[in-house]
Coordinates of C-alpha atoms and ligand atoms in Angstrom, one line a residue:
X1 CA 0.0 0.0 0.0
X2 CA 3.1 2.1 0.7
X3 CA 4.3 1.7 -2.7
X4 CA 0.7 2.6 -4.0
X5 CA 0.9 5.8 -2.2
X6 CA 4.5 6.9 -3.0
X7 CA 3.7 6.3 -6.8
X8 CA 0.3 7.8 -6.9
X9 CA 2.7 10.9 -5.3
X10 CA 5.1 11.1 -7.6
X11 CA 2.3 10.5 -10.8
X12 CA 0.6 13.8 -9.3
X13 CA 3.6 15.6 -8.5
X14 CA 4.5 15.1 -12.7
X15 CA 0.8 16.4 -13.4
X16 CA 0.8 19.2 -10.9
X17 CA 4.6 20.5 -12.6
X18 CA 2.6 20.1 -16.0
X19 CA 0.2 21.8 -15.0
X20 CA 1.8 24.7 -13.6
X21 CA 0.7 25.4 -10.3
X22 CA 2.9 27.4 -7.9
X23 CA 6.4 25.6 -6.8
X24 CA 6.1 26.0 -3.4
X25 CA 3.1 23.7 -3.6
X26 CA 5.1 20.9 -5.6
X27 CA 8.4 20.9 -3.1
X28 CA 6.7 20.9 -0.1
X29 CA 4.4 17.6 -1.2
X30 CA 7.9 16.3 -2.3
X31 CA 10.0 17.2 0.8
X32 CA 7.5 16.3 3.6
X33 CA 9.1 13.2 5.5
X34 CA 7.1 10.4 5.0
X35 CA 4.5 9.4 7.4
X36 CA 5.1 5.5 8.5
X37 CA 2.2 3.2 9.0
X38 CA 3.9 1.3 11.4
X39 CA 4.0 3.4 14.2
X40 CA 0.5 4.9 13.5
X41 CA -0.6 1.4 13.9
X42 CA 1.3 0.9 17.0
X43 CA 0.1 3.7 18.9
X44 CA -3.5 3.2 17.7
X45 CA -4.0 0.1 19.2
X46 CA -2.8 0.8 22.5
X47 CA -4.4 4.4 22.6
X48 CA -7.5 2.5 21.7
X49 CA -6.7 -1.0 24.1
X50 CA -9.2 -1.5 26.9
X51 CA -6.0 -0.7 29.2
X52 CA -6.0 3.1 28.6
X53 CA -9.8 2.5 29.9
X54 CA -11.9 5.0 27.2
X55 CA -9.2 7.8 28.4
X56 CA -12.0 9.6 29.9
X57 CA -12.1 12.8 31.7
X58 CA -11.4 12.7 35.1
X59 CA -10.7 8.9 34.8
X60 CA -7.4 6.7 35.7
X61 CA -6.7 6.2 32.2
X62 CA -6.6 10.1 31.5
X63 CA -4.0 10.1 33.5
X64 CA -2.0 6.6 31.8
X65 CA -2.9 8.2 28.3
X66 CA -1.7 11.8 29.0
X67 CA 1.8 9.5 30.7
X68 CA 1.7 7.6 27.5
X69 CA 1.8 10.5 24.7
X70 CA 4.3 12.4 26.9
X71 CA 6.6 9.8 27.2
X72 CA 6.3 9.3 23.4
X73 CA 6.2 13.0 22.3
X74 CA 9.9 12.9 23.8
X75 CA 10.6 9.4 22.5
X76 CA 9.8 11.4 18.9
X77 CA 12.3 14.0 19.7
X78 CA 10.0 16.8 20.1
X79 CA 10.7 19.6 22.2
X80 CA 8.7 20.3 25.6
X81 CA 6.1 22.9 24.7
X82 CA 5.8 24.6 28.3
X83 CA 8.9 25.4 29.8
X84 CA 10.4 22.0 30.5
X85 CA 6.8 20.6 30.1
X86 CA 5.2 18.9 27.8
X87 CA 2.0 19.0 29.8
X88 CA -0.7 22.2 29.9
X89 CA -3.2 22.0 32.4
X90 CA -6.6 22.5 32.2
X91 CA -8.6 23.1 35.1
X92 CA -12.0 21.8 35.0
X93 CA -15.3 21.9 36.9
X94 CA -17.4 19.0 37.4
X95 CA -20.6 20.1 37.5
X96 CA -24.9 18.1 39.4
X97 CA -27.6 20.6 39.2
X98 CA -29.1 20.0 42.3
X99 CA -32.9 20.4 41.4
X100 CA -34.2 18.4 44.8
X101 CA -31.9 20.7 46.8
X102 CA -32.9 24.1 45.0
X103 CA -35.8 26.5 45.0
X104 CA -35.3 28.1 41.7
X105 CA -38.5 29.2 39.8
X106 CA -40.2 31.7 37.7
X107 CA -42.9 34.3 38.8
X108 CA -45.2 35.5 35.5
X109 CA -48.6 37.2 36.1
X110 CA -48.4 37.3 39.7
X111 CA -48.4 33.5 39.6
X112 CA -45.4 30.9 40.4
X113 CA -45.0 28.9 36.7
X114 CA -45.2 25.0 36.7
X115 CA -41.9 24.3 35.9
X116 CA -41.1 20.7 36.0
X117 CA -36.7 20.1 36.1
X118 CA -35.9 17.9 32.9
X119 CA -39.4 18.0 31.3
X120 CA -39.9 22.1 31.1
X121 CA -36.3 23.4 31.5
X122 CA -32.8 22.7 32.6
X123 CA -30.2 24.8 34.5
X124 CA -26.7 25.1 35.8
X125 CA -24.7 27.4 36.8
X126 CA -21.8 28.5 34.1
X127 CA -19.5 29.9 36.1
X128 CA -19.1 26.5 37.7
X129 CA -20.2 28.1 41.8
X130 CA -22.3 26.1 43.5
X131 CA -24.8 28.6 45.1
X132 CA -26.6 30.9 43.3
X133 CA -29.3 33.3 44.8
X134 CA -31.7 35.1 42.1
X135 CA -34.2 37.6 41.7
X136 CA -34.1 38.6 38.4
X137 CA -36.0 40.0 36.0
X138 CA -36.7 38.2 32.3
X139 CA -36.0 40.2 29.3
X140 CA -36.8 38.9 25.8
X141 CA -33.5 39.7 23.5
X142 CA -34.3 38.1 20.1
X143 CA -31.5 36.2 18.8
X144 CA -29.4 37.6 21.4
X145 CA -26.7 38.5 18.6
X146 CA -24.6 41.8 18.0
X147 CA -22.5 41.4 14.8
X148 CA -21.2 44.4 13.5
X149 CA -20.4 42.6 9.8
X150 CA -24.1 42.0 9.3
X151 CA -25.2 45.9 8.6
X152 CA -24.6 46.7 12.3
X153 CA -27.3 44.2 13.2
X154 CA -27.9 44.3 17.3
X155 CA -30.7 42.7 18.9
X156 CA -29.7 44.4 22.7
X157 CA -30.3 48.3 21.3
X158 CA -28.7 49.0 24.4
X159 CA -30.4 47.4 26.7
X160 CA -28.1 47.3 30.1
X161 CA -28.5 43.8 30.3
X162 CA -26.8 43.7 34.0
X163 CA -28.5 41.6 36.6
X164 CA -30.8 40.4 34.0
X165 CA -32.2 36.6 33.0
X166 CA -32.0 37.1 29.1
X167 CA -34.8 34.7 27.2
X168 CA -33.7 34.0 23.4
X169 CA -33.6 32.1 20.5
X170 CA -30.7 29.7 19.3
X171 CA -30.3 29.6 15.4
X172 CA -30.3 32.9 13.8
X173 CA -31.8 35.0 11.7
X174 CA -33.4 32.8 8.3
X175 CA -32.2 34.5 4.7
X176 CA -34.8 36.5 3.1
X177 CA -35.4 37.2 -0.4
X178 CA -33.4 41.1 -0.2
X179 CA -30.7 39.5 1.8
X180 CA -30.0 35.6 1.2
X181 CA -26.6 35.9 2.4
X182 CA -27.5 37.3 6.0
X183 CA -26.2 35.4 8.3
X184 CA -24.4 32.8 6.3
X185 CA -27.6 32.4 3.9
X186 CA -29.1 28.9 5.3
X187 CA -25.7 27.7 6.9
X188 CA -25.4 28.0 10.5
X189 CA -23.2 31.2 11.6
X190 CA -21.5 31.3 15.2
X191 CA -24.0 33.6 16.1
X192 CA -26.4 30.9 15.7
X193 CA -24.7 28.2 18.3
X194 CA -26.1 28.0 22.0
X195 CA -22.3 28.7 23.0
X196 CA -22.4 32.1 21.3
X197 CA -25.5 33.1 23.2
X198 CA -24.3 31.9 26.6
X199 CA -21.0 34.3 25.5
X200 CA -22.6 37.2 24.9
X201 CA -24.8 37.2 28.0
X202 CA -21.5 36.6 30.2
X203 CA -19.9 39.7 28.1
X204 CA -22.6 42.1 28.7
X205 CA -22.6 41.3 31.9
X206 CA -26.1 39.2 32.9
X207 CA -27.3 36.9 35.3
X208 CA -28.1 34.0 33.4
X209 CA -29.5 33.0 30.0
X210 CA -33.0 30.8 29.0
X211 CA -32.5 29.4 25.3
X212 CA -35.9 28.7 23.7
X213 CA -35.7 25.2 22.2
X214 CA -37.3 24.0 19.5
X215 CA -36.2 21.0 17.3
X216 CA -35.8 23.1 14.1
X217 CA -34.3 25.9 15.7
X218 CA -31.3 23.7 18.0
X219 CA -31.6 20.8 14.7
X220 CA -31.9 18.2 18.0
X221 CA -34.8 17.6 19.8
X222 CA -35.2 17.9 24.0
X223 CA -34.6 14.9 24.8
X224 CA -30.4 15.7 23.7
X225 CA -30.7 18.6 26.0
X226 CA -32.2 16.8 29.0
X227 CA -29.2 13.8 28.2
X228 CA -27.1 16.5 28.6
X229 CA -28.0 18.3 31.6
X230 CA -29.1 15.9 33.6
X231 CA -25.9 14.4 34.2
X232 CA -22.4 15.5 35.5
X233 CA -21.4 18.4 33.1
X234 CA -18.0 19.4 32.5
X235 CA -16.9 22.9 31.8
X236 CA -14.0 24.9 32.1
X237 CA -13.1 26.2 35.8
X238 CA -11.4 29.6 34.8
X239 CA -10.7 31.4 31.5
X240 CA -13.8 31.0 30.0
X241 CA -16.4 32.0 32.5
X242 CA -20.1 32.1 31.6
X243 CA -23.2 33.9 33.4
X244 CA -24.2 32.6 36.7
X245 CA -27.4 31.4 35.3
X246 CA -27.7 29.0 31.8
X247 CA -30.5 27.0 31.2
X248 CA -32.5 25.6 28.1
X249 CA -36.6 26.1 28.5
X250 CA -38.9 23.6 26.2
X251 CA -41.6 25.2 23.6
X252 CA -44.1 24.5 25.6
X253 CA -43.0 25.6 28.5
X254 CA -41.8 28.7 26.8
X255 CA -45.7 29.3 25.4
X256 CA -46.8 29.1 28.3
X257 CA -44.7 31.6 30.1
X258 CA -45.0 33.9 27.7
X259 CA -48.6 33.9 27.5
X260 CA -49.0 34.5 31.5
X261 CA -47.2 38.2 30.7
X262 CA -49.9 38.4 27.4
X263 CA -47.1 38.2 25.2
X264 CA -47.8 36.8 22.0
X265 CA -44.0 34.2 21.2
X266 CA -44.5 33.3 17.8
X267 CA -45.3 37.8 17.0
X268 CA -42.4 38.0 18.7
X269 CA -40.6 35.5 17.1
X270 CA -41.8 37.0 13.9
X271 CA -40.3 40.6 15.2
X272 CA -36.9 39.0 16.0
X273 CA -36.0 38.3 12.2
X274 CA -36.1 41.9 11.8
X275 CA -33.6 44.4 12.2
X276 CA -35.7 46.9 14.0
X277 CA -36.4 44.5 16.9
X278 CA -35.5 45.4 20.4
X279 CA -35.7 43.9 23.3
X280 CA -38.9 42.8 25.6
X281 CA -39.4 43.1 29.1
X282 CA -41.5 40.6 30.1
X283 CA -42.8 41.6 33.3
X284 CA -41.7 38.3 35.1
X285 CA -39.4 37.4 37.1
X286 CA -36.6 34.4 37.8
X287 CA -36.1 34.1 42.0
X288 CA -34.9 31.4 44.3
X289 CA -31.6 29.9 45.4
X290 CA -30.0 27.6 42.5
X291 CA -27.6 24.4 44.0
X292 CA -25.2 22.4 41.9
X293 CA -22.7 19.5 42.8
X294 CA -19.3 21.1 41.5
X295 CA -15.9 19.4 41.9
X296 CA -13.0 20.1 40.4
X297 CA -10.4 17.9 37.7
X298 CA -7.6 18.5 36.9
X299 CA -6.8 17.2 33.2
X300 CA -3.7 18.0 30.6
X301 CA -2.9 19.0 27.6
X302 CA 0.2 17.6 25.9
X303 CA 2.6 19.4 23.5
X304 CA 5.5 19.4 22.0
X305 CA 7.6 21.2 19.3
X306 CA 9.5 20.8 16.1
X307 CA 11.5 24.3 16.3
X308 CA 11.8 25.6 13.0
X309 CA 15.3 26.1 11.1
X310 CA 14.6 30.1 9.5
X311 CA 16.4 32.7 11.8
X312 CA 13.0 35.2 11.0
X313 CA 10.5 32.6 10.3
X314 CA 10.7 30.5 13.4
X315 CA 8.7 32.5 15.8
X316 CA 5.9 31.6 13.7
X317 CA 4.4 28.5 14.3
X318 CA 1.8 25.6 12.7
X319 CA -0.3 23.7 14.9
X320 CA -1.7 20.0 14.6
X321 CA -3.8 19.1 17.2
X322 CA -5.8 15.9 17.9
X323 CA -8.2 15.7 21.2
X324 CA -7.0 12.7 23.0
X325 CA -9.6 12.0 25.7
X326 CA -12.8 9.5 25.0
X327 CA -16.1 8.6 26.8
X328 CA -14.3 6.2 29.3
X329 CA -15.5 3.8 31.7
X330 CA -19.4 3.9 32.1
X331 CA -22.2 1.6 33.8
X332 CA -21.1 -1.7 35.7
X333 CA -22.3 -4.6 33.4
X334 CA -20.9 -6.0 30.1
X335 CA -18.7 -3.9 28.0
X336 CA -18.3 -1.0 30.1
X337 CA -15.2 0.8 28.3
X338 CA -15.9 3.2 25.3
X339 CA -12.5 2.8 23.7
X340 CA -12.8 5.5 20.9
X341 CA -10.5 4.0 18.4
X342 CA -11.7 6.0 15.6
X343 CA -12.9 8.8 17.8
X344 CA -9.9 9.7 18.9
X345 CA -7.2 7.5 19.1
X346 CA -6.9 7.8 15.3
X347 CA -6.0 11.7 15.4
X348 CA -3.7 11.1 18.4
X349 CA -1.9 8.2 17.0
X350 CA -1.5 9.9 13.6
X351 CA 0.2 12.8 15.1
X352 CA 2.3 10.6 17.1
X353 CA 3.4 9.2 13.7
X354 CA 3.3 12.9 12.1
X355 CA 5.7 14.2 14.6
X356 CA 8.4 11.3 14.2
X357 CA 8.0 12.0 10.4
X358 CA 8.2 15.7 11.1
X359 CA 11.8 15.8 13.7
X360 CA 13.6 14.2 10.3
X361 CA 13.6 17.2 8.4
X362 CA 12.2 20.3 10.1
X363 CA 10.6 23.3 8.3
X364 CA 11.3 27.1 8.6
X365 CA 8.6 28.0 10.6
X366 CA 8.3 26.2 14.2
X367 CA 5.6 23.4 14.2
X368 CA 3.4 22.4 17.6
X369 CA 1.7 18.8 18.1
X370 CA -0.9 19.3 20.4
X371 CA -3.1 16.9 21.8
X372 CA -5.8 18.4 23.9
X373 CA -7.8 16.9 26.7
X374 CA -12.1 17.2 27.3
X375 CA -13.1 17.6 23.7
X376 CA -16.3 15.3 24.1
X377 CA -17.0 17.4 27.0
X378 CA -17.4 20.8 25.0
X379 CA -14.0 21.7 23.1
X380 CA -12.6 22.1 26.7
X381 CA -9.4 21.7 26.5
X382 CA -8.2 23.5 23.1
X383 CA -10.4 26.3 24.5
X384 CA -8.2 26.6 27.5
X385 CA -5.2 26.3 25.0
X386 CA -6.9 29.3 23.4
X387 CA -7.3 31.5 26.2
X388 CA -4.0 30.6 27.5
X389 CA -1.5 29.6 24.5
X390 CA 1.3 28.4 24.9
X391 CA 2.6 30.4 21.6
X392 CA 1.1 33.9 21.3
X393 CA -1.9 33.5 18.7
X394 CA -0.7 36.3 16.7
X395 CA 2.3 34.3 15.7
X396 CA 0.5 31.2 14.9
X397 CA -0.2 30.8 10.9
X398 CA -2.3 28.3 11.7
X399 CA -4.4 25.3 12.9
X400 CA -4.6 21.8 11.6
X401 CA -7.0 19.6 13.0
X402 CA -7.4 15.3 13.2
X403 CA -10.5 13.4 14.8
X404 CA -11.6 10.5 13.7
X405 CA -9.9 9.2 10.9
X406 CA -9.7 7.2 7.7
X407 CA -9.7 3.3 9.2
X408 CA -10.8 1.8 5.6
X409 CA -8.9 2.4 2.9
X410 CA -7.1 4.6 1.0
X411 CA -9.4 7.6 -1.4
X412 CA -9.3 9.7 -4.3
X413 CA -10.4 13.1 -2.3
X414 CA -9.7 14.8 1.1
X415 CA -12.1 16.5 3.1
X416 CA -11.3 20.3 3.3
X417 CA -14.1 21.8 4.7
X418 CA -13.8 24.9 6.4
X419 CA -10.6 25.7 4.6
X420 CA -12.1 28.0 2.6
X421 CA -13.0 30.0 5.0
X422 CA -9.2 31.3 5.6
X423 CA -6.2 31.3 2.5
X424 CA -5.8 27.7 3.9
X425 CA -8.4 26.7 1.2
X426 CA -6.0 27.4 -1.7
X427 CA -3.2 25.8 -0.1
X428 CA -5.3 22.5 0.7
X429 CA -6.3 22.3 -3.0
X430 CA -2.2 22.3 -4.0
X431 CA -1.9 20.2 -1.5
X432 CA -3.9 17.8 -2.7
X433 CA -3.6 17.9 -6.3
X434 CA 0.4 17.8 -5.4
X435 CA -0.8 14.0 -4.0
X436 CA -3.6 13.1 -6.9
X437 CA -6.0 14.0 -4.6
X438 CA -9.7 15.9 -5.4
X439 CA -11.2 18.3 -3.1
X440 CA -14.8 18.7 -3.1
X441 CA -16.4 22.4 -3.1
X442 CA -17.6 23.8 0.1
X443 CA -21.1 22.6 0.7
X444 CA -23.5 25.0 3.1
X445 CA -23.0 24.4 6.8
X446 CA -25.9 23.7 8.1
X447 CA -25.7 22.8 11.8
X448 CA -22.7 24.2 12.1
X449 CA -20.4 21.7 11.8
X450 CA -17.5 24.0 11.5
X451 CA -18.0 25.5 15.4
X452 CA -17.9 21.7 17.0
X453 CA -14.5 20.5 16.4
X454 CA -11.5 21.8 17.8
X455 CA -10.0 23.6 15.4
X456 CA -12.7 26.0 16.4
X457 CA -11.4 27.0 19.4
X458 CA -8.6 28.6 17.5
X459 CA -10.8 30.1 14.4
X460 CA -11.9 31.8 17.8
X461 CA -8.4 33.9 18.4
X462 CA -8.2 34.5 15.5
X463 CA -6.2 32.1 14.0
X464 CA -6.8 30.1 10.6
X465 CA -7.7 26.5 11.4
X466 CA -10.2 23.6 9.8
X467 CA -9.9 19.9 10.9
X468 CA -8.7 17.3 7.8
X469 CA -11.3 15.6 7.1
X470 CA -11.1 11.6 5.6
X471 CA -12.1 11.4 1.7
X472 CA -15.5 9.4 0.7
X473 CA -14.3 8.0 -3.1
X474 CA -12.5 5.0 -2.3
X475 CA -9.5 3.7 -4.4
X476 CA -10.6 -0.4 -4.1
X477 CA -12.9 -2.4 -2.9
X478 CA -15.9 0.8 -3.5
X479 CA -18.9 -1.1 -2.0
X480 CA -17.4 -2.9 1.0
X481 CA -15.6 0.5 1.7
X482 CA -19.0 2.3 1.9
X483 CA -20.9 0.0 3.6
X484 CA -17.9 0.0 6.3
X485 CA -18.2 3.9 6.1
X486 CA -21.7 3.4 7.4
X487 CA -21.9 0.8 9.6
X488 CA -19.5 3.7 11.6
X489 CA -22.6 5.4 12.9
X490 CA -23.8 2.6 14.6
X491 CA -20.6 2.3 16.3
X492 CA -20.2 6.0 17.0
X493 CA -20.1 7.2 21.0
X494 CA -20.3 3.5 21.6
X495 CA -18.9 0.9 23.3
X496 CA -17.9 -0.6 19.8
X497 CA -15.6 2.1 18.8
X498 CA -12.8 -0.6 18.9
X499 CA -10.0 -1.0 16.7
X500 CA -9.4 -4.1 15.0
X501 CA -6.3 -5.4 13.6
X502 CA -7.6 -6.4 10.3
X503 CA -8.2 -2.5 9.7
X504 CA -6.3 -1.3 6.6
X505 CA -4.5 1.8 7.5
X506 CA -3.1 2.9 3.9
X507 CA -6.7 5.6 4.2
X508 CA -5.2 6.8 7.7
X509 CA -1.6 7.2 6.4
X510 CA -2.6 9.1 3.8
X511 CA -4.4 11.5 5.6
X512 CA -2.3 12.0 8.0
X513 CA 0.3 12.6 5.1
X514 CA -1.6 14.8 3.9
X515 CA -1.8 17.0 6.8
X516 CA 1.9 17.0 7.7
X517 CA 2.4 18.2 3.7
X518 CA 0.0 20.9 4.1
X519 CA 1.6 21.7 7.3
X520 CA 5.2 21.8 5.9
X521 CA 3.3 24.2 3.0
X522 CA 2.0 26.7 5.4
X523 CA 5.3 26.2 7.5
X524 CA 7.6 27.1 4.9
X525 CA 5.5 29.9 2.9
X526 CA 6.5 33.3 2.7
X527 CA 4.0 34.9 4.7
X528 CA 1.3 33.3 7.4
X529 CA -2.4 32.7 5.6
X530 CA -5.1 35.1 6.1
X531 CA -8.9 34.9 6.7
X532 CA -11.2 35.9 3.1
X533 CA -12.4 39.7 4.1
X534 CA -15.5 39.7 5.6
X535 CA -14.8 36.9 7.7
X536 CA -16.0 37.3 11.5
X537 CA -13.2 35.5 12.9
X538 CA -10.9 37.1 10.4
X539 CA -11.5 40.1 11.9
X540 CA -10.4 39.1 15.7
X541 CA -7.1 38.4 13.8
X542 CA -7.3 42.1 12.6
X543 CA -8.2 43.0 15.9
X544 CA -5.2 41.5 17.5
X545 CA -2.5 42.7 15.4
X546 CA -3.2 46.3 16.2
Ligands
ZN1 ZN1 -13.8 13.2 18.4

């Protein structure tokens, strides 16, 4: 398979010098070390081995999987990422509403509302304290969104939103016929995600935050949210502190509240797609004391570098990053360890393998492999790497990010999505036509598919990052391949995420390849990508360079 891939290389390197395309794009396929399957597989199966126990937060094999890839990061020759460290830690907050224990309700039309915990709504705190006293008043925002690129649009019209318990809509605002490009036209923008909302509120200052849900507008229905909430939560213990208050309210519950003031939801809803809307008070009010279980776990990320050769270059930095944690050990009867073979031991093997590749000949720029801990539990621990890096975000050209790879076979395209959000896109497409490989053209996001991987957390300082993504046309063997493709779902989050030995890696190699080439590209360019103008996360960039 090795050979297959070396010539199909070396047939596309021929076409791509035929056919022109810039040089830097040819040399870089042809000088990035080669990625070996051996190791890959090595570190796959032992990432993914019911020793390492699901490598879920907070668990014993957290801690023998964050030994594992330190011990192996230095084994690689890279250098310690934090001082004389190649551990980060991220502090995180365990988090039990305490319904039972709490007295937490809402007061509309002079009458307490029947608000049943898990059926109605869901709460927590989201600044991870465990006592919260309210008496707040409700204050319908819309959307809850301020985004200066789209005409200035601003649901809060200054409202002083201090104090306050801020009711509002996730999704946001639909295309129309004068503007079908609002908002990212029928794709999901970031000001549509539930994590945007909960932002906002905490930056201007409120008490807490009541999403509406329905199933069209959070494209999952309430029985996710009430999985969610009405278990042990994780969420970051510092750096990314939310509003004292966040909770989810159902439809029904949310008609009903809203009818007790005489308010009308869905003419309200109606008002929110428009510009001109401003905020609601609703004449109601949130009171009682709000308990929560909260302890506190420590977890780590892991990085190391390949410092780069170029006296003025090296500063600058790439990033591939991998989250390495699963769902661990859960329940007490049969298979009780969700290994994650695919989801994640793939990425974190590959970079393993990326990184040994990588120390043989290193590029002008400096490069970081970073696994990061807590993804599964919210993006936790690449968004404490963002809000404390360990390389100043300004110098970092950019993000590459691995989860769940290629365990079939090898393909004729890559997934790029997201790339072309940034001057990554252009690079990706050398990239791959340097290895005779198609890219497909960016389809519409639709539930936001770019803002749930962890690449996001650093298209959130600013800094130009998608996650590799494994192709669909496969090389051999096209209906077996596809049906193995599918029969994935059914194995996705569960205990069955286990590798097997059988599995032919020559799809995960390449890949991986693939993203150490377009890493060495971006490594050894002239000048650090940029976002496309216009771009929200573009402009943070700007932002920061002033
Ligand atoms: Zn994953």
């Amino acid at each position: 398979m090795h050979k297959m891939l070396s010539s199909l290389m070396t047939t596309a390197l021929a076409t791509s010098l035929a056919l022109g395309l810039p040089a830097h794009a040819a040399s870089s396929a042809a000088h990035a070390p080669a990625v070996q399957e051996a190791p890959l597989r090595a570190h796959l199966a032992f990432l993914s081995s019911d020793v390492l126990e699901g490598r879920g937060t907070g668990q014993r094999g957290a801690d023998l999987t964050v030994a594992y890839l330190e011990t192996q990061a230095l084994a690689a020759g890279l250098k310690p990422a934090n001082g004389n460290s190649f551990r980060q830690a991220v502090a995180i907050a365990g988090v039990m509403p305490q319904p039972q224990a709490s007295s937490l309700g809402i007061e509309a039309g002079g009458a307490a509302q029947p608000l049943a915990y898990g059926k109605d709504w869901v709460w927590g705190p989201g600044d991870a304290k465990p006592v919260h006293a309210l008496d707040a008043e409700l204050v319908f925002v819309g959307y809850g969104i301020s985004a200066p690129e789209e005409g200035a649009w601003d649901d809060y019209k200054g409202l002083d939103c201090t104090g306050k318990i801020l009711v509002m809509m996730v999704n946001d605002p639909m295309p129309t016929e004068a503007e079908p490009h609002r908002f990212n036209g029928k794709g999901l923008s970031y000001y549509g995600r539930w994590t945007y909302k909960f932002e906002e509120a905490a930056r201007r200052g409120a008490a807490g935050v009541l999403l509406i849900h329905t199933d069209a507008s959070a494209s999952y229905g309430w029985s996710v949210i009430q999985n969610s909430w009405l278990a042990e939560r994780f969420q970051l213990a510092q750096g990314a502190p939310g509003t004292g208050m966040q909770g989810w309210i159902a439809d029904g519950a949310a008609r009903a509240l809203f009818k007790a003031v005489g308010q009308d939801l869905d003419a309200l809803r109606a008002a929110a797609e428009l510009k001109t809307f401003k905020p609601v008070a609703l004449g109601a009010r949130m009171k009682g004391e709000m308990k929560a279980a909260v302890r506190s776990v420590e977890q780590f990320n892991v990085a190391g570098i390949v410092p780069g050769t170029d006296p003025a270059l090296k500063d600058e930095l790439v990033i591939y990053s991998a989250h390495w944690d699963h769902l661990g050990k859960q329940g007490s009867s049969g298979d009780t360890i969700y290994n994650g073979a695919v989801d994640n031991a793939s990425g974190s093997a590959a970079l393993l393998a990326m990184a040994q590749a990588a120390v043989r000949a290193p590029a002008k720029r400096s490069q970081m492999f970073l696994w990061v801990a807590a993804e599964e539990q919210g993006l936790l621990g690449s968004a404490a790497y963002g809000s404390s890096p360990l390389w100043p975000a300004n110098k970092t050209a950019a993000d590459l990010n691995l989860d769940s790879m290629n365990f079939i076979g090898l393909t004729k395209d890559i997934g790029t999505r997201g790339s072309e959000r940034t001057e990554l896109g252009a690079m990706a497409a050398a990239t791959a036509k340097a290895m005779g490989l198609r890219v497909e053209p960016p389809k519409p996001d639709l539930s936001g598919g770019y803002f749930r991987s962890d690449h996001f957390s650093f298209a959130k300082e600013g800094i130009p990052a998608f996650s590799v993504e494994r192709g669909n046309d496969w090389v051999a063997d096209v209906e077996n391949s596809k049906a193995n493709a599918k029969a994935y779902a059914a194995r996705y989050h569960q205990v069955t995420d286990e590798y097997d030995p059988s599995w032919n890696l020559a799809g995960m190699v390449q890949q991986a390849q693939f993203t150490l080439n377009l890493g060495r590209m971006i490594a050894d360019a002239p000048k650090m990508p940029a976002w496309k103008t216009g771009d929200p996360f573009g402009q943070l960039r700007t932002a920061a360079a002033k």
